[in-house]
């Protein structure tokens, strides 16, 4: 007979996670709210305390809760918001295992950042964080310092778009490439070209030029990652045989 699906066996801690997810949705819980303590949850869900602990470890790794030991009103994990941390950890692992290629990460960043830059320019967002990051990049004296402020600059573009998920995704993409980026800056030595790109992006966003901001971001990323991005423009310019390497940064 066709149409039957295998029965999925779940472990107890997975059921605990599913119950917590349902209660968050049904009760309207939000960041800062506290879940019941370990013993109370175990009794209410009729599972072992070890299953509750395992569920909390998973949720803590995912950046959903912060577990802590306490009694009375201080008992129970607190709901937090760190989606970018979990995404960054996953991306780094999959990059390390070669489950994702650098080209895929760069292409995803290109799509997100072009949209973010255009949206930030079109909606007159607060650009103080973007300007501050640009000034700090100009004053950087080490590769680590440059990459730190470069990351802040590009994340600030996403933040200026007003979309929190886009911001989390952008932060995770930049964080996952941080190790490669520092080495690339050290090899590059002169960051004048990258800084010229950053100033061009900044001017376009400040001027409210959405199309110009998106174009400046694309030109910058194609300079920063030559031969890696698989965008139509990059393919028109021709590959340089370096698809598996990260030789620049931005």
JSON list of N, CA, C and O in Angstrom, two decimals, residues 125-176:
[
{"chain": "A", "resi": 125, "resn": "UNK", "atom": "N", "xyz": [16.86, 56.29, 7.36]},
{"chain": "A", "resi": 125, "resn": "UNK", "atom": "CA", "xyz": [17.11, 55.70, 8.68]},
{"chain": "A", "resi": 125, "resn": "UNK", "atom": "C", "xyz": [18.21, 56.46, 9.43]},
{"chain": "A", "resi": 125, "resn": "UNK", "atom": "O", "xyz": [18.94, 57.27, 8.85]},
{"chain": "A", "resi": 126, "resn": "UNK", "atom": "N", "xyz": [18.30, 56.18, 10.73]},
{"chain": "A", "resi": 126, "resn": "UNK", "atom": "CA", "xyz": [19.37, 56.73, 11.55]},
{"chain": "A", "resi": 126, "resn": "UNK", "atom": "C", "xyz": [20.69, 56.09, 11.12]},
{"chain": "A", "resi": 126, "resn": "UNK", "atom": "O", "xyz": [20.85, 54.87, 11.19]},
{"chain": "A", "resi": 127, "resn": "UNK", "atom": "N", "xyz": [21.64, 56.89, 10.69]},
{"chain": "A", "resi": 127, "resn": "UNK", "atom": "CA", "xyz": [22.89, 56.38, 10.14]},
{"chain": "A", "resi": 127, "resn": "UNK", "atom": "C", "xyz": [24.09, 56.67, 11.04]},
{"chain": "A", "resi": 127, "resn": "UNK", "atom": "O", "xyz": [25.23, 56.58, 10.60]},
{"chain": "A", "resi": 128, "resn": "UNK", "atom": "N", "xyz": [23.84, 56.99, 12.30]},
{"chain": "A", "resi": 128, "resn": "UNK", "atom": "CA", "xyz": [24.94, 57.34, 13.19]},
{"chain": "A", "resi": 128, "resn": "UNK", "atom": "C", "xyz": [25.89, 56.16, 13.40]},
{"chain": "A", "resi": 128, "resn": "UNK", "atom": "O", "xyz": [27.11, 56.33, 13.45]},
{"chain": "A", "resi": 129, "resn": "UNK", "atom": "N", "xyz": [25.35, 54.95, 13.54]},
{"chain": "A", "resi": 129, "resn": "UNK", "atom": "CA", "xyz": [26.20, 53.77, 13.74]},
{"chain": "A", "resi": 129, "resn": "UNK", "atom": "C", "xyz": [27.03, 53.49, 12.49]},
{"chain": "A", "resi": 129, "resn": "UNK", "atom": "O", "xyz": [28.20, 53.10, 12.58]},
{"chain": "A", "resi": 130, "resn": "UNK", "atom": "N", "xyz": [26.45, 53.70, 11.32]},
{"chain": "A", "resi": 130, "resn": "UNK", "atom": "CA", "xyz": [27.16, 53.50, 10.06]},
{"chain": "A", "resi": 130, "resn": "UNK", "atom": "C", "xyz": [28.32, 54.48, 9.93]},
{"chain": "A", "resi": 130, "resn": "UNK", "atom": "O", "xyz": [29.44, 54.10, 9.57]},
{"chain": "A", "resi": 131, "resn": "UNK", "atom": "N", "xyz": [28.07, 55.74, 10.25]},
{"chain": "A", "resi": 131, "resn": "UNK", "atom": "CA", "xyz": [29.09, 56.77, 10.17]},
{"chain": "A", "resi": 131, "resn": "UNK", "atom": "C", "xyz": [30.22, 56.51, 11.17]},
{"chain": "A", "resi": 131, "resn": "UNK", "atom": "O", "xyz": [31.40, 56.65, 10.85]},
{"chain": "A", "resi": 132, "resn": "UNK", "atom": "N", "xyz": [29.85, 56.11, 12.38]},
{"chain": "A", "resi": 132, "resn": "UNK", "atom": "CA", "xyz": [30.86, 55.85, 13.42]},
{"chain": "A", "resi": 132, "resn": "UNK", "atom": "C", "xyz": [31.76, 54.68, 13.01]},
{"chain": "A", "resi": 132, "resn": "UNK", "atom": "O", "xyz": [32.98, 54.73, 13.19]},
{"chain": "A", "resi": 133, "resn": "UNK", "atom": "N", "xyz": [31.17, 53.63, 12.45]},
{"chain": "A", "resi": 133, "resn": "UNK", "atom": "CA", "xyz": [31.96, 52.47, 12.03]},
{"chain": "A", "resi": 133, "resn": "UNK", "atom": "C", "xyz": [32.91, 52.85, 10.90]},
{"chain": "A", "resi": 133, "resn": "UNK", "atom": "O", "xyz": [34.06, 52.39, 10.85]},
{"chain": "A", "resi": 134, "resn": "UNK", "atom": "N", "xyz": [32.46, 53.70, 10.01]},
{"chain": "A", "resi": 134, "resn": "UNK", "atom": "CA", "xyz": [33.30, 54.15, 8.90]},
{"chain": "A", "resi": 134, "resn": "UNK", "atom": "C", "xyz": [34.51, 54.94, 9.42]},
{"chain": "A", "resi": 134, "resn": "UNK", "atom": "O", "xyz": [35.65, 54.72, 8.97]},
{"chain": "A", "resi": 135, "resn": "UNK", "atom": "N", "xyz": [34.27, 55.81, 10.37]},
{"chain": "A", "resi": 135, "resn": "UNK", "atom": "CA", "xyz": [35.36, 56.60, 10.95]},
{"chain": "A", "resi": 135, "resn": "UNK", "atom": "C", "xyz": [36.37, 55.71, 11.68]},
{"chain": "A", "resi": 135, "resn": "UNK", "atom": "O", "xyz": [37.58, 55.92, 11.59]},
{"chain": "A", "resi": 136, "resn": "UNK", "atom": "N", "xyz": [35.88, 54.71, 12.38]},
{"chain": "A", "resi": 136, "resn": "UNK", "atom": "CA", "xyz": [36.78, 53.80, 13.10]},
{"chain": "A", "resi": 136, "resn": "UNK", "atom": "C", "xyz": [37.57, 52.92, 12.15]},
{"chain": "A", "resi": 136, "resn": "UNK", "atom": "O", "xyz": [38.72, 52.59, 12.42]},
{"chain": "A", "resi": 137, "resn": "UNK", "atom": "N", "xyz": [36.95, 52.54, 11.03]},
{"chain": "A", "resi": 137, "resn": "UNK", "atom": "CA", "xyz": [37.70, 51.78, 10.03]},
{"chain": "A", "resi": 137, "resn": "UNK", "atom": "C", "xyz": [38.85, 52.60, 9.48]},
{"chain": "A", "resi": 137, "resn": "UNK", "atom": "O", "xyz": [39.96, 52.11, 9.29]},
{"chain": "A", "resi": 138, "resn": "UNK", "atom": "N", "xyz": [38.58, 53.87, 9.21]},
{"chain": "A", "resi": 138, "resn": "UNK", "atom": "CA", "xyz": [39.62, 54.77, 8.69]},
{"chain": "A", "resi": 138, "resn": "UNK", "atom": "C", "xyz": [40.81, 54.86, 9.65]},
{"chain": "A", "resi": 138, "resn": "UNK", "atom": "O", "xyz": [41.94, 55.03, 9.22]},
{"chain": "A", "resi": 139, "resn": "UNK", "atom": "N", "xyz": [40.51, 54.76, 10.96]},
{"chain": "A", "resi": 139, "resn": "UNK", "atom": "CA", "xyz": [41.56, 54.92, 11.97]},
{"chain": "A", "resi": 139, "resn": "UNK", "atom": "C", "xyz": [42.18, 53.59, 12.40]},
{"chain": "A", "resi": 139, "resn": "UNK", "atom": "O", "xyz": [43.07, 53.57, 13.24]},
{"chain": "A", "resi": 140, "resn": "UNK", "atom": "N", "xyz": [41.76, 52.47, 11.81]},
{"chain": "A", "resi": 140, "resn": "UNK", "atom": "CA", "xyz": [42.26, 51.16, 12.22]},
{"chain": "A", "resi": 140, "resn": "UNK", "atom": "C", "xyz": [43.74, 51.00, 11.92]},
{"chain": "A", "resi": 140, "resn": "UNK", "atom": "O", "xyz": [44.24, 51.48, 10.90]},
{"chain": "A", "resi": 141, "resn": "UNK", "atom": "N", "xyz": [44.44, 50.30, 12.82]},
{"chain": "A", "resi": 141, "resn": "UNK", "atom": "CA", "xyz": [45.89, 50.09, 12.64]},
{"chain": "A", "resi": 141, "resn": "UNK", "atom": "C", "xyz": [46.26, 48.62, 12.51]},
{"chain": "A", "resi": 141, "resn": "UNK", "atom": "O", "xyz": [47.40, 48.30, 12.19]},
{"chain": "A", "resi": 142, "resn": "UNK", "atom": "N", "xyz": [45.32, 47.71, 12.77]},
{"chain": "A", "resi": 142, "resn": "UNK", "atom": "CA", "xyz": [45.59, 46.28, 12.64]},
{"chain": "A", "resi": 142, "resn": "UNK", "atom": "C", "xyz": [44.48, 45.63, 11.82]},
{"chain": "A", "resi": 142, "resn": "UNK", "atom": "O", "xyz": [43.37, 46.19, 11.68]},
{"chain": "A", "resi": 143, "resn": "UNK", "atom": "N", "xyz": [44.77, 44.43, 11.30]},
{"chain": "A", "resi": 143, "resn": "UNK", "atom": "CA", "xyz": [43.77, 43.70, 10.52]},
{"chain": "A", "resi": 143, "resn": "UNK", "atom": "C", "xyz": [42.56, 43.36, 11.38]},
{"chain": "A", "resi": 143, "resn": "UNK", "atom": "O", "xyz": [41.41, 43.48, 10.94]},
{"chain": "A", "resi": 144, "resn": "UNK", "atom": "N", "xyz": [42.80, 42.93, 12.63]},
{"chain": "A", "resi": 144, "resn": "UNK", "atom": "CA", "xyz": [41.70, 42.58, 13.52]},
{"chain": "A", "resi": 144, "resn": "UNK", "atom": "C", "xyz": [40.79, 43.79, 13.77]},
{"chain": "A", "resi": 144, "resn": "UNK", "atom": "O", "xyz": [39.56, 43.66, 13.78]},
{"chain": "A", "resi": 145, "resn": "UNK", "atom": "N", "xyz": [41.42, 44.94, 13.99]},
{"chain": "A", "resi": 145, "resn": "UNK", "atom": "CA", "xyz": [40.65, 46.16, 14.25]},
{"chain": "A", "resi": 145, "resn": "UNK", "atom": "C", "xyz": [39.85, 46.57, 13.01]},
{"chain": "A", "resi": 145, "resn": "UNK", "atom": "O", "xyz": [38.67, 46.95, 13.11]},
{"chain": "A", "resi": 146, "resn": "UNK", "atom": "N", "xyz": [40.47, 46.47, 11.84]},
{"chain": "A", "resi": 146, "resn": "UNK", "atom": "CA", "xyz": [39.78, 46.83, 10.60]},
{"chain": "A", "resi": 146, "resn": "UNK", "atom": "C", "xyz": [38.55, 45.93, 10.39]},
{"chain": "A", "resi": 146, "resn": "UNK", "atom": "O", "xyz": [37.46, 46.41, 10.08]},
{"chain": "A", "resi": 147, "resn": "UNK", "atom": "N", "xyz": [38.73, 44.62, 10.57]},
{"chain": "A", "resi": 147, "resn": "UNK", "atom": "CA", "xyz": [37.63, 43.68, 10.36]},
{"chain": "A", "resi": 147, "resn": "UNK", "atom": "C", "xyz": [36.52, 43.91, 11.37]},
{"chain": "A", "resi": 147, "resn": "UNK", "atom": "O", "xyz": [35.33, 43.82, 11.04]},
{"chain": "A", "resi": 148, "resn": "UNK", "atom": "N", "xyz": [36.88, 44.23, 12.61]},
{"chain": "A", "resi": 148, "resn": "UNK", "atom": "CA", "xyz": [35.86, 44.51, 13.64]},
{"chain": "A", "resi": 148, "resn": "UNK", "atom": "C", "xyz": [34.96, 45.66, 13.21]},
{"chain": "A", "resi": 148, "resn": "UNK", "atom": "O", "xyz": [33.73, 45.57, 13.28]},
{"chain": "A", "resi": 149, "resn": "UNK", "atom": "N", "xyz": [35.57, 46.76, 12.75]},
{"chain": "A", "resi": 149, "resn": "UNK", "atom": "CA", "xyz": [34.77, 47.93, 12.37]},
{"chain": "A", "resi": 149, "resn": "UNK", "atom": "C", "xyz": [34.13, 47.75, 10.99]},
{"chain": "A", "resi": 149, "resn": "UNK", "atom": "O", "xyz": [33.06, 48.31, 10.72]},
{"chain": "A", "resi": 150, "resn": "UNK", "atom": "N", "xyz": [34.77, 46.96, 10.13]},
{"chain": "A", "resi": 150, "resn": "UNK", "atom": "CA", "xyz": [34.17, 46.62, 8.85]},
{"chain": "A", "resi": 150, "resn": "UNK", "atom": "C", "xyz": [32.88, 45.83, 9.08]},
{"chain": "A", "resi": 150, "resn": "UNK", "atom": "O", "xyz": [31.85, 46.09, 8.43]},
{"chain": "A", "resi": 151, "resn": "UNK", "atom": "N", "xyz": [32.93, 44.88, 10.01]},
{"chain": "A", "resi": 151, "resn": "UNK", "atom": "CA", "xyz": [31.73, 44.12, 10.35]},
{"chain": "A", "resi": 151, "resn": "UNK", "atom": "C", "xyz": [30.64, 45.04, 10.88]},
{"chain": "A", "resi": 151, "resn": "UNK", "atom": "O", "xyz": [29.48, 44.95, 10.49]},
{"chain": "A", "resi": 152, "resn": "UNK", "atom": "N", "xyz": [31.03, 45.97, 11.77]},
{"chain": "A", "resi": 152, "resn": "UNK", "atom": "CA", "xyz": [30.05, 46.91, 12.34]},
{"chain": "A", "resi": 152, "resn": "UNK", "atom": "C", "xyz": [29.43, 47.77, 11.24]},
{"chain": "A", "resi": 152, "resn": "UNK", "atom": "O", "xyz": [28.22, 48.06, 11.28]},
{"chain": "A", "resi": 153, "resn": "UNK", "atom": "N", "xyz": [30.22, 48.15, 10.25]},
{"chain": "A", "resi": 153, "resn": "UNK", "atom": "CA", "xyz": [29.73, 48.97, 9.15]},
{"chain": "A", "resi": 153, "resn": "UNK", "atom": "C", "xyz": [28.65, 48.23, 8.36]},
{"chain": "A", "resi": 153, "resn": "UNK", "atom": "O", "xyz": [27.56, 48.75, 8.11]},
{"chain": "A", "resi": 154, "resn": "UNK", "atom": "N", "xyz": [28.95, 47.00, 7.97]},
{"chain": "A", "resi": 154, "resn": "UNK", "atom": "CA", "xyz": [28.01, 46.24, 7.14]},
{"chain": "A", "resi": 154, "resn": "UNK", "atom": "C", "xyz": [26.78, 45.80, 7.93]},
{"chain": "A", "resi": 154, "resn": "UNK", "atom": "O", "xyz": [25.67, 45.76, 7.37]},
{"chain": "A", "resi": 155, "resn": "UNK", "atom": "N", "xyz": [26.95, 45.51, 9.20]},
{"chain": "A", "resi": 155, "resn": "UNK", "atom": "CA", "xyz": [25.79, 45.18, 10.03]},
{"chain": "A", "resi": 155, "resn": "UNK", "atom": "C", "xyz": [24.92, 46.41, 10.23]},
{"chain": "A", "resi": 155, "resn": "UNK", "atom": "O", "xyz": [23.69, 46.34, 10.26]},
{"chain": "A", "resi": 156, "resn": "UNK", "atom": "N", "xyz": [25.55, 47.58, 10.34]},
{"chain": "A", "resi": 156, "resn": "UNK", "atom": "CA", "xyz": [24.80, 48.84, 10.49]},
{"chain": "A", "resi": 156, "resn": "UNK", "atom": "C", "xyz": [23.93, 49.11, 9.27]},
{"chain": "A", "resi": 156, "resn": "UNK", "atom": "O", "xyz": [22.84, 49.69, 9.40]},
{"chain": "A", "resi": 157, "resn": "UNK", "atom": "N", "xyz": [24.39, 48.71, 8.10]},
{"chain": "A", "resi": 157, "resn": "UNK", "atom": "CA", "xyz": [23.57, 48.85, 6.89]},
{"chain": "A", "resi": 157, "resn": "UNK", "atom": "C", "xyz": [22.30, 48.02, 7.05]},
{"chain": "A", "resi": 157, "resn": "UNK", "atom": "O", "xyz": [21.19, 48.49, 6.75]},
{"chain": "A", "resi": 158, "resn": "UNK", "atom": "N", "xyz": [22.46, 46.78, 7.50]},
{"chain": "A", "resi": 158, "resn": "UNK", "atom": "CA", "xyz": [21.30, 45.91, 7.70]},
{"chain": "A", "resi": 158, "resn": "UNK", "atom": "C", "xyz": [20.37, 46.47, 8.77]},
{"chain": "A", "resi": 158, "resn": "UNK", "atom": "O", "xyz": [19.15, 46.45, 8.62]},
{"chain": "A", "resi": 159, "resn": "UNK", "atom": "N", "xyz": [20.95, 46.98, 9.86]},
{"chain": "A", "resi": 159, "resn": "UNK", "atom": "CA", "xyz": [20.12, 47.57, 10.92]},
{"chain": "A", "resi": 159, "resn": "UNK", "atom": "C", "xyz": [19.34, 48.77, 10.41]},
{"chain": "A", "resi": 159, "resn": "UNK", "atom": "O", "xyz": [18.18, 48.98, 10.79]},
{"chain": "A", "resi": 160, "resn": "UNK", "atom": "N", "xyz": [19.96, 49.56, 9.55]},
{"chain": "A", "resi": 160, "resn": "UNK", "atom": "CA", "xyz": [19.30, 50.75, 9.01]},
{"chain": "A", "resi": 160, "resn": "UNK", "atom": "C", "xyz": [18.13, 50.39, 8.10]},
{"chain": "A", "resi": 160, "resn": "UNK", "atom": "O", "xyz": [17.27, 51.22, 7.84]},
{"chain": "A", "resi": 161, "resn": "UNK", "atom": "N", "xyz": [18.10, 49.13, 7.64]},
{"chain": "A", "resi": 161, "resn": "UNK", "atom": "CA", "xyz": [16.98, 48.70, 6.80]},
{"chain": "A", "resi": 161, "resn": "UNK", "atom": "C", "xyz": [15.70, 48.54, 7.62]},
{"chain": "A", "resi": 161, "resn": "UNK", "atom": "O", "xyz": [14.60, 48.52, 7.08]},
{"chain": "A", "resi": 162, "resn": "UNK", "atom": "N", "xyz": [15.87, 48.38, 8.95]},
{"chain": "A", "resi": 162, "resn": "UNK", "atom": "CA", "xyz": [14.71, 48.24, 9.83]},
{"chain": "A", "resi": 162, "resn": "UNK", "atom": "C", "xyz": [14.17, 46.83, 9.95]},
{"chain": "A", "resi": 162, "resn": "UNK", "atom": "O", "xyz": [13.16, 46.61, 10.61]},
{"chain": "A", "resi": 163, "resn": "UNK", "atom": "N", "xyz": [14.84, 45.85, 9.33]},
{"chain": "A", "resi": 163, "resn": "UNK", "atom": "CA", "xyz": [14.37, 44.46, 9.38]},
{"chain": "A", "resi": 163, "resn": "UNK", "atom": "C", "xyz": [15.27, 43.67, 10.32]},
{"chain": "A", "resi": 163, "resn": "UNK", "atom": "O", "xyz": [16.46, 43.47, 10.03]},
{"chain": "A", "resi": 164, "resn": "UNK", "atom": "N", "xyz": [14.73, 43.21, 11.44]},
{"chain": "A", "resi": 164, "resn": "UNK", "atom": "CA", "xyz": [15.55, 42.53, 12.45]},
{"chain": "A", "resi": 164, "resn": "UNK", "atom": "C", "xyz": [16.07, 41.18, 11.97]},
{"chain": "A", "resi": 164, "resn": "UNK", "atom": "O", "xyz": [17.19, 40.79, 12.33]},
{"chain": "A", "resi": 165, "resn": "UNK", "atom": "N", "xyz": [15.29, 40.46, 11.18]},
{"chain": "A", "resi": 165, "resn": "UNK", "atom": "CA", "xyz": [15.76, 39.18, 10.68]},
{"chain": "A", "resi": 165, "resn": "UNK", "atom": "C", "xyz": [16.91, 39.37, 9.70]},
{"chain": "A", "resi": 165, "resn": "UNK", "atom": "O", "xyz": [17.91, 38.63, 9.74]},
{"chain": "A", "resi": 166, "resn": "UNK", "atom": "N", "xyz": [16.79, 40.38, 8.85]},
{"chain": "A", "resi": 166, "resn": "UNK", "atom": "CA", "xyz": [17.87, 40.70, 7.92]},
{"chain": "A", "resi": 166, "resn": "UNK", "atom": "C", "xyz": [19.14, 41.04, 8.68]},
{"chain": "A", "resi": 166, "resn": "UNK", "atom": "O", "xyz": [20.24, 40.63, 8.31]},
{"chain": "A", "resi": 167, "resn": "UNK", "atom": "N", "xyz": [18.99, 41.80, 9.76]},
{"chain": "A", "resi": 167, "resn": "UNK", "atom": "CA", "xyz": [20.14, 42.18, 10.58]},
{"chain": "A", "resi": 167, "resn": "UNK", "atom": "C", "xyz": [20.80, 40.94, 11.19]},
{"chain": "A", "resi": 167, "resn": "UNK", "atom": "O", "xyz": [22.03, 40.80, 11.18]},
{"chain": "A", "resi": 168, "resn": "UNK", "atom": "N", "xyz": [19.99, 40.03, 11.73]},
{"chain": "A", "resi": 168, "resn": "UNK", "atom": "CA", "xyz": [20.53, 38.81, 12.33]},
{"chain": "A", "resi": 168, "resn": "UNK", "atom": "C", "xyz": [21.25, 37.96, 11.28]},
{"chain": "A", "resi": 168, "resn": "UNK", "atom": "O", "xyz": [22.32, 37.41, 11.54]},
{"chain": "A", "resi": 169, "resn": "UNK", "atom": "N", "xyz": [20.67, 37.86, 10.11]},
{"chain": "A", "resi": 169, "resn": "UNK", "atom": "CA", "xyz": [21.28, 37.08, 9.04]},
{"chain": "A", "resi": 169, "resn": "UNK", "atom": "C", "xyz": [22.60, 37.71, 8.59]},
{"chain": "A", "resi": 169, "resn": "UNK", "atom": "O", "xyz": [23.59, 37.02, 8.36]},
{"chain": "A", "resi": 170, "resn": "UNK", "atom": "N", "xyz": [22.61, 39.04, 8.47]},
{"chain": "A", "resi": 170, "resn": "UNK", "atom": "CA", "xyz": [23.82, 39.73, 8.04]},
{"chain": "A", "resi": 170, "resn": "UNK", "atom": "C", "xyz": [24.93, 39.57, 9.07]},
{"chain": "A", "resi": 170, "resn": "UNK", "atom": "O", "xyz": [26.09, 39.32, 8.72]},
{"chain": "A", "resi": 171, "resn": "UNK", "atom": "N", "xyz": [24.58, 39.70, 10.34]},
{"chain": "A", "resi": 171, "resn": "UNK", "atom": "CA", "xyz": [25.57, 39.55, 11.39]},
{"chain": "A", "resi": 171, "resn": "UNK", "atom": "C", "xyz": [26.15, 38.14, 11.40]},
{"chain": "A", "resi": 171, "resn": "UNK", "atom": "O", "xyz": [27.36, 37.95, 11.55]},
{"chain": "A", "resi": 172, "resn": "UNK", "atom": "N", "xyz": [25.30, 37.16, 11.20]},
{"chain": "A", "resi": 172, "resn": "UNK", "atom": "CA", "xyz": [25.78, 35.78, 11.19]},
{"chain": "A", "resi": 172, "resn": "UNK", "atom": "C", "xyz": [26.67, 35.51, 9.99]},
{"chain": "A", "resi": 172, "resn": "UNK", "atom": "O", "xyz": [27.68, 34.80, 10.10]},
{"chain": "A", "resi": 173, "resn": "UNK", "atom": "N", "xyz": [26.33, 36.07, 8.83]},
{"chain": "A", "resi": 173, "resn": "UNK", "atom": "CA", "xyz": [27.16, 35.89, 7.64]},
{"chain": "A", "resi": 173, "resn": "UNK", "atom": "C", "xyz": [28.53, 36.52, 7.83]},
{"chain": "A", "resi": 173, "resn": "UNK", "atom": "O", "xyz": [29.56, 35.94, 7.48]},
{"chain": "A", "resi": 174, "resn": "UNK", "atom": "N", "xyz": [28.57, 37.73, 8.40]},
{"chain": "A", "resi": 174, "resn": "UNK", "atom": "CA", "xyz": [29.85, 38.40, 8.61]},
{"chain": "A", "resi": 174, "resn": "UNK", "atom": "C", "xyz": [30.67, 37.67, 9.67]},
{"chain": "A", "resi": 174, "resn": "UNK", "atom": "O", "xyz": [31.87, 37.49, 9.53]},
{"chain": "A", "resi": 175, "resn": "UNK", "atom": "N", "xyz": [30.02, 37.24, 10.75]},
{"chain": "A", "resi": 175, "resn": "UNK", "atom": "CA", "xyz": [30.74, 36.55, 11.83]},
{"chain": "A", "resi": 175, "resn": "UNK", "atom": "C", "xyz": [31.32, 35.22, 11.34]},
{"chain": "A", "resi": 175, "resn": "UNK", "atom": "O", "xyz": [32.42, 34.82, 11.75]},
{"chain": "A", "resi": 176, "resn": "UNK", "atom": "N", "xyz": [30.59, 34.53, 10.48]},
{"chain": "A", "resi": 176, "resn": "UNK", "atom": "CA", "xyz": [31.06, 33.23, 10.00]},
{"chain": "A", "resi": 176, "resn": "UNK", "atom": "C", "xyz": [32.31, 33.37, 9.14]},
{"chain": "A", "resi": 176, "resn": "UNK", "atom": "O", "xyz": [33.08, 32.42, 9.00]}
]
